[in-house]
């Protein structure tokens, strides 16, 4: 089994996020076009809507630790993962990464649905800067771990979301990055695969790698994380002991719910 | 960028496969399509001018095939960034590999047509000379120009998504303004003066002179073509690189 060794010690800083803000600029109507630009030129209306997806977030991730990230949909979790992975440049603030990051989304996944799982793994890997030889070395293990069997050579558009997730996780976990980011991808897998991936994550944690796990599965997070960060509307609300943060989050959700119920009444 | 060439090669290959150019019929179509086109345009010339000859047909095919190298680079380059959205949102990699792959695809499609042209010119019995080696630098200049155009237009398309639908009009206009359906030497000098604004003009003129007539192209044409290509390439890459960081938040 090819294994990339890890040169980082437990407790070393893996990711340091300082005062991070990120704004998306999107067109007001679905797509920016020359036509709409020409039309609005006369009226002088603004073309774009600005979304503050993250504002002034500070966060550290240490090697040998698992950080859980929780928060409602649209809170900015995926955005933060993309900034850490170097895909989105921060609008403000700094992100320092000490090591090689792999996002679960990053490698090959669903990159081209017309092509087979195998092709997607290769293309994704090459795009992420791996060499063909490196991918060759890992491919068997990826295919084994994903348990996709012959489906690995079927076009990815024929995959179920669970199969997608399997392949994605297998790629991310077998290439053994220093820092592994898993963004809500385990939720679609079946129980057996979930268990298997949890074990793999614990293994990586034991191997002094850093993991960031975005999930809505609170039990899993309580089980595996050393730390949990709660993000709400682009702000870091609370970070610390998993039980404490998750309890606070769930309490907040309950309050939200009952307020909504009150409103109905 | 050079270290990522395997990605570019692999990505272009899969693009071609997706367009079924890995099958026999796909490859046949690759040759048949430009041949049929040149046949149609030849008919047009015969009808308009009343007469024509084989050299004119050779000029038409050679120029048209090279023109399609540029037109294909533009048409597959324009959407290369916007269709690569999923990859861009999930992987940190040099984005310029996407339009570059589009040009690699266009060049791959061009090569068999070059073979077809060589067969045609042999059948017609056009002279074979050492001057024809000029075709190599001219082709390289064309590829550089195609790269610059594809890189620039893929970036523009992020901001104006309807550029792709204007593109056919642009290429059509370029086709008529360039010495393809006619030869540069037959143009009225007054009109020809304006061709300094057409980046394709010196390229196609040089190409026809070396490939069809077996002569050395005019040095001024080659230099003009090179200047255009370098200028557009530098502009395109600068524009792209300065905007690249913004793509992920704009897609
Ligand atoms: N590509 C994008 N363009 C514009 N806005 C976006 C984009 N991606 C996410 N957003 C916005 O940013 C905010 C945070 O989104 P995201 O990070 O995906 O949240 P989460 O992963 O926590 O559900 C949301 O308001 C969302 O609408
Ligand atoms: Mg998300």
GROMACS .gro file of C-alpha atoms in nm, chain B residues 73-234:
model
  162
  338UNK     CA    1  -1.007   2.774  -3.099
  339UNK     CA    2  -1.243   3.066  -3.046
  340UNK     CA    3  -1.561   2.861  -3.041
  341UNK     CA    4  -1.438   2.596  -2.799
  342UNK     CA    5  -1.228   2.844  -2.604
  343UNK     CA    6  -1.512   3.083  -2.535
  344UNK     CA    7  -1.695   2.848  -2.299
  345UNK     CA    8  -1.392   2.669  -2.162
  346UNK     CA    9  -1.388   2.862  -1.835
  347UNK     CA   10  -1.763   2.876  -1.777
  348UNK     CA   11  -1.811   2.504  -1.844
  349UNK     CA   12  -1.516   2.423  -1.622
  350UNK     CA   13  -1.712   2.573  -1.334
  351UNK     CA   14  -1.721   2.256  -1.129
  352UNK     CA   15  -1.350   2.208  -1.157
  353UNK     CA   16  -1.280   2.574  -1.085
  354UNK     CA   17  -1.499   2.575  -0.775
  355UNK     CA   18  -1.339   2.263  -0.633
  356UNK     CA   19  -0.975   2.257  -0.730
  357UNK     CA   20  -0.692   2.503  -0.707
  358UNK     CA   21  -0.516   2.486  -1.043
  359UNK     CA   22  -0.397   2.727  -1.313
  360UNK     CA   23  -0.724   2.819  -1.484
  361UNK     CA   24  -0.547   2.898  -1.807
  362UNK     CA   25  -0.519   2.527  -1.872
  363UNK     CA   26  -0.883   2.531  -1.979
  364UNK     CA   27  -0.856   2.765  -2.282
  365UNK     CA   28  -0.518   2.612  -2.366
  366UNK     CA   29  -0.684   2.271  -2.384
  367UNK     CA   30  -0.944   2.418  -2.618
  368UNK     CA   31  -0.666   2.529  -2.855
  369UNK     CA   32  -0.500   2.188  -2.832
  370UNK     CA   33  -0.832   2.038  -2.940
  371UNK     CA   34  -0.853   2.280  -3.232
  372UNK     CA   35  -0.496   2.202  -3.342
  373UNK     CA   36  -0.567   1.830  -3.320
  374UNK     CA   37  -0.867   1.879  -3.545
  375UNK     CA   38  -0.656   2.086  -3.785
  376UNK     CA   39  -0.376   1.834  -3.842
  377UNK     CA   40  -0.574   1.581  -4.047
  378UNK     CA   41  -0.706   1.862  -4.269
  379UNK     CA   42  -0.347   1.966  -4.333
  380UNK     CA   43  -0.285   1.613  -4.458
  381UNK     CA   44  -0.587   1.641  -4.685
  382UNK     CA   45  -0.457   1.966  -4.827
  383UNK     CA   46  -0.117   1.814  -4.902
  384UNK     CA   47  -0.293   1.539  -5.097
  385UNK     CA   48  -0.499   1.797  -5.286
  386UNK     CA   49  -0.198   2.008  -5.380
  387UNK     CA   50  -0.012   1.698  -5.500
  388UNK     CA   51  -0.309   1.596  -5.716
  389UNK     CA   52  -0.328   1.945  -5.864
  390UNK     CA   53   0.045   1.936  -5.925
  391UNK     CA   54   0.145   2.255  -5.745
  392UNK     CA   55   0.521   2.314  -5.717
  393UNK     CA   56   0.703   2.165  -5.419
  394UNK     CA   57   0.979   2.397  -5.295
  395UNK     CA   58   1.201   2.453  -4.995
  396UNK     CA   59   1.018   2.781  -4.941
  397UNK     CA   60   0.728   2.575  -4.819
  398UNK     CA   61   0.916   2.528  -4.492
  399UNK     CA   62   0.796   2.879  -4.413
  400UNK     CA   63   0.469   2.710  -4.331
  401UNK     CA   64   0.615   2.597  -3.998
  402UNK     CA   65   0.681   2.942  -3.849
  403UNK     CA   66   0.354   3.069  -3.998
  404UNK     CA   67   0.165   2.784  -3.832
  405UNK     CA   68   0.338   2.851  -3.501
  406UNK     CA   69   0.240   3.217  -3.524
  407UNK     CA   70  -0.117   3.110  -3.594
  408UNK     CA   71  -0.124   2.886  -3.287
  409UNK     CA   72   0.014   3.168  -3.073
  410UNK     CA   73  -0.260   3.397  -3.203
  411UNK     CA   74  -0.523   3.128  -3.144
  412UNK     CA   75  -0.400   3.086  -2.786
  413UNK     CA   76  -0.419   3.458  -2.720
  414UNK     CA   77  -0.768   3.483  -2.868
  415UNK     CA   78  -0.900   3.176  -2.682
  416UNK     CA   79  -0.754   3.290  -2.350
  417UNK     CA   80  -0.894   3.641  -2.387
  418UNK     CA   81  -1.239   3.535  -2.501
  419UNK     CA   82  -1.279   3.266  -2.234
  420UNK     CA   83  -1.218   3.535  -1.976
  421UNK     CA   84  -1.453   3.786  -2.137
  422UNK     CA   85  -1.723   3.519  -2.141
  423UNK     CA   86  -1.718   3.505  -1.760
  424UNK     CA   87  -1.838   3.866  -1.753
  425UNK     CA   88  -2.060   3.861  -2.060
  426UNK     CA   89  -2.214   3.519  -2.101
  427UNK     CA   90  -2.372   3.602  -2.434
  428UNK     CA   91  -2.041   3.654  -2.613
  429UNK     CA   92  -2.067   3.293  -2.728
  430UNK     CA   93  -2.383   3.374  -2.922
  431UNK     CA   94  -2.220   3.674  -3.094
  432UNK     CA   95  -1.918   3.470  -3.185
  433UNK     CA   96  -2.055   3.316  -3.507
  434UNK     CA   97  -2.110   3.668  -3.645
  435UNK     CA   98  -1.759   3.766  -3.552
  436UNK     CA   99  -1.600   3.462  -3.718
  437UNK     CA  100  -1.821   3.504  -4.022
  438UNK     CA  101  -1.710   3.865  -4.056
  439UNK     CA  102  -1.346   3.766  -4.016
  440UNK     CA  103  -1.393   3.499  -4.281
  441UNK     CA  104  -1.514   3.753  -4.536
  442UNK     CA  105  -1.256   4.017  -4.443
  443UNK     CA  106  -0.968   3.776  -4.476
  444UNK     CA  107  -0.805   3.663  -4.799
  445UNK     CA  108  -0.980   3.325  -4.816
  446UNK     CA  109  -1.251   3.353  -5.080
  447UNK     CA  110  -1.015   3.585  -5.271
  448UNK     CA  111  -0.640   3.630  -5.283
  449UNK     CA  112  -0.463   3.919  -5.117
  450UNK     CA  113  -0.281   4.004  -5.441
  451UNK     CA  114  -0.608   4.066  -5.624
  452UNK     CA  115  -0.734   4.326  -5.378
  453UNK     CA  116  -0.779   4.693  -5.461
  454UNK     CA  117  -0.492   4.879  -5.282
  455UNK     CA  118  -0.738   5.127  -5.130
  456UNK     CA  119  -0.928   4.848  -4.955
  457UNK     CA  120  -0.618   4.656  -4.868
  458UNK     CA  121  -0.483   4.945  -4.663
  459UNK     CA  122  -0.749   4.877  -4.403
  460UNK     CA  123  -0.635   4.518  -4.362
  461UNK     CA  124  -0.365   4.627  -4.118
  462UNK     CA  125  -0.647   4.610  -3.864
  463UNK     CA  126  -0.719   4.245  -3.940
  464UNK     CA  127  -0.485   4.017  -3.744
  465UNK     CA  128  -0.569   3.723  -3.968
  466UNK     CA  129  -0.479   3.901  -4.289
  467UNK     CA  130  -0.098   3.874  -4.280
  468UNK     CA  131  -0.117   3.517  -4.150
  469UNK     CA  132  -0.349   3.390  -4.421
  470UNK     CA  133  -0.161   3.581  -4.690
  471UNK     CA  134   0.170   3.426  -4.583
  472UNK     CA  135   0.013   3.083  -4.550
  473UNK     CA  136  -0.128   3.089  -4.901
  474UNK     CA  137   0.199   3.209  -5.051
  475UNK     CA  138   0.402   2.931  -4.899
  476UNK     CA  139   0.154   2.646  -4.901
  477UNK     CA  140  -0.014   2.713  -5.233
  478UNK     CA  141   0.240   2.898  -5.443
  479UNK     CA  142   0.551   2.753  -5.281
  480UNK     CA  143   0.700   3.100  -5.245
  481UNK     CA  144   0.855   3.270  -4.946
  482UNK     CA  145   0.600   3.498  -4.780
  483UNK     CA  146   0.665   3.871  -4.773
  484UNK     CA  147   0.883   3.945  -4.472
  485UNK     CA  148   0.663   4.240  -4.380
  486UNK     CA  149   0.360   4.008  -4.366
  487UNK     CA  150   0.534   3.758  -4.141
  488UNK     CA  151   0.653   4.032  -3.906
  489UNK     CA  152   0.311   4.190  -3.900
  490UNK     CA  153   0.154   3.852  -3.821
  491UNK     CA  154   0.408   3.790  -3.546
  492UNK     CA  155   0.345   4.133  -3.395
  493UNK     CA  156  -0.030   4.073  -3.391
  494UNK     CA  157   0.011   3.726  -3.239
  495UNK     CA  158   0.249   3.839  -2.966
  496UNK     CA  159   0.037   4.144  -2.891
  497UNK     CA  160  -0.288   3.948  -2.861
  498UNK     CA  161  -0.123   3.669  -2.666
  499UNK     CA  162   0.029   3.911  -2.414
   0.00000   0.00000   0.00000
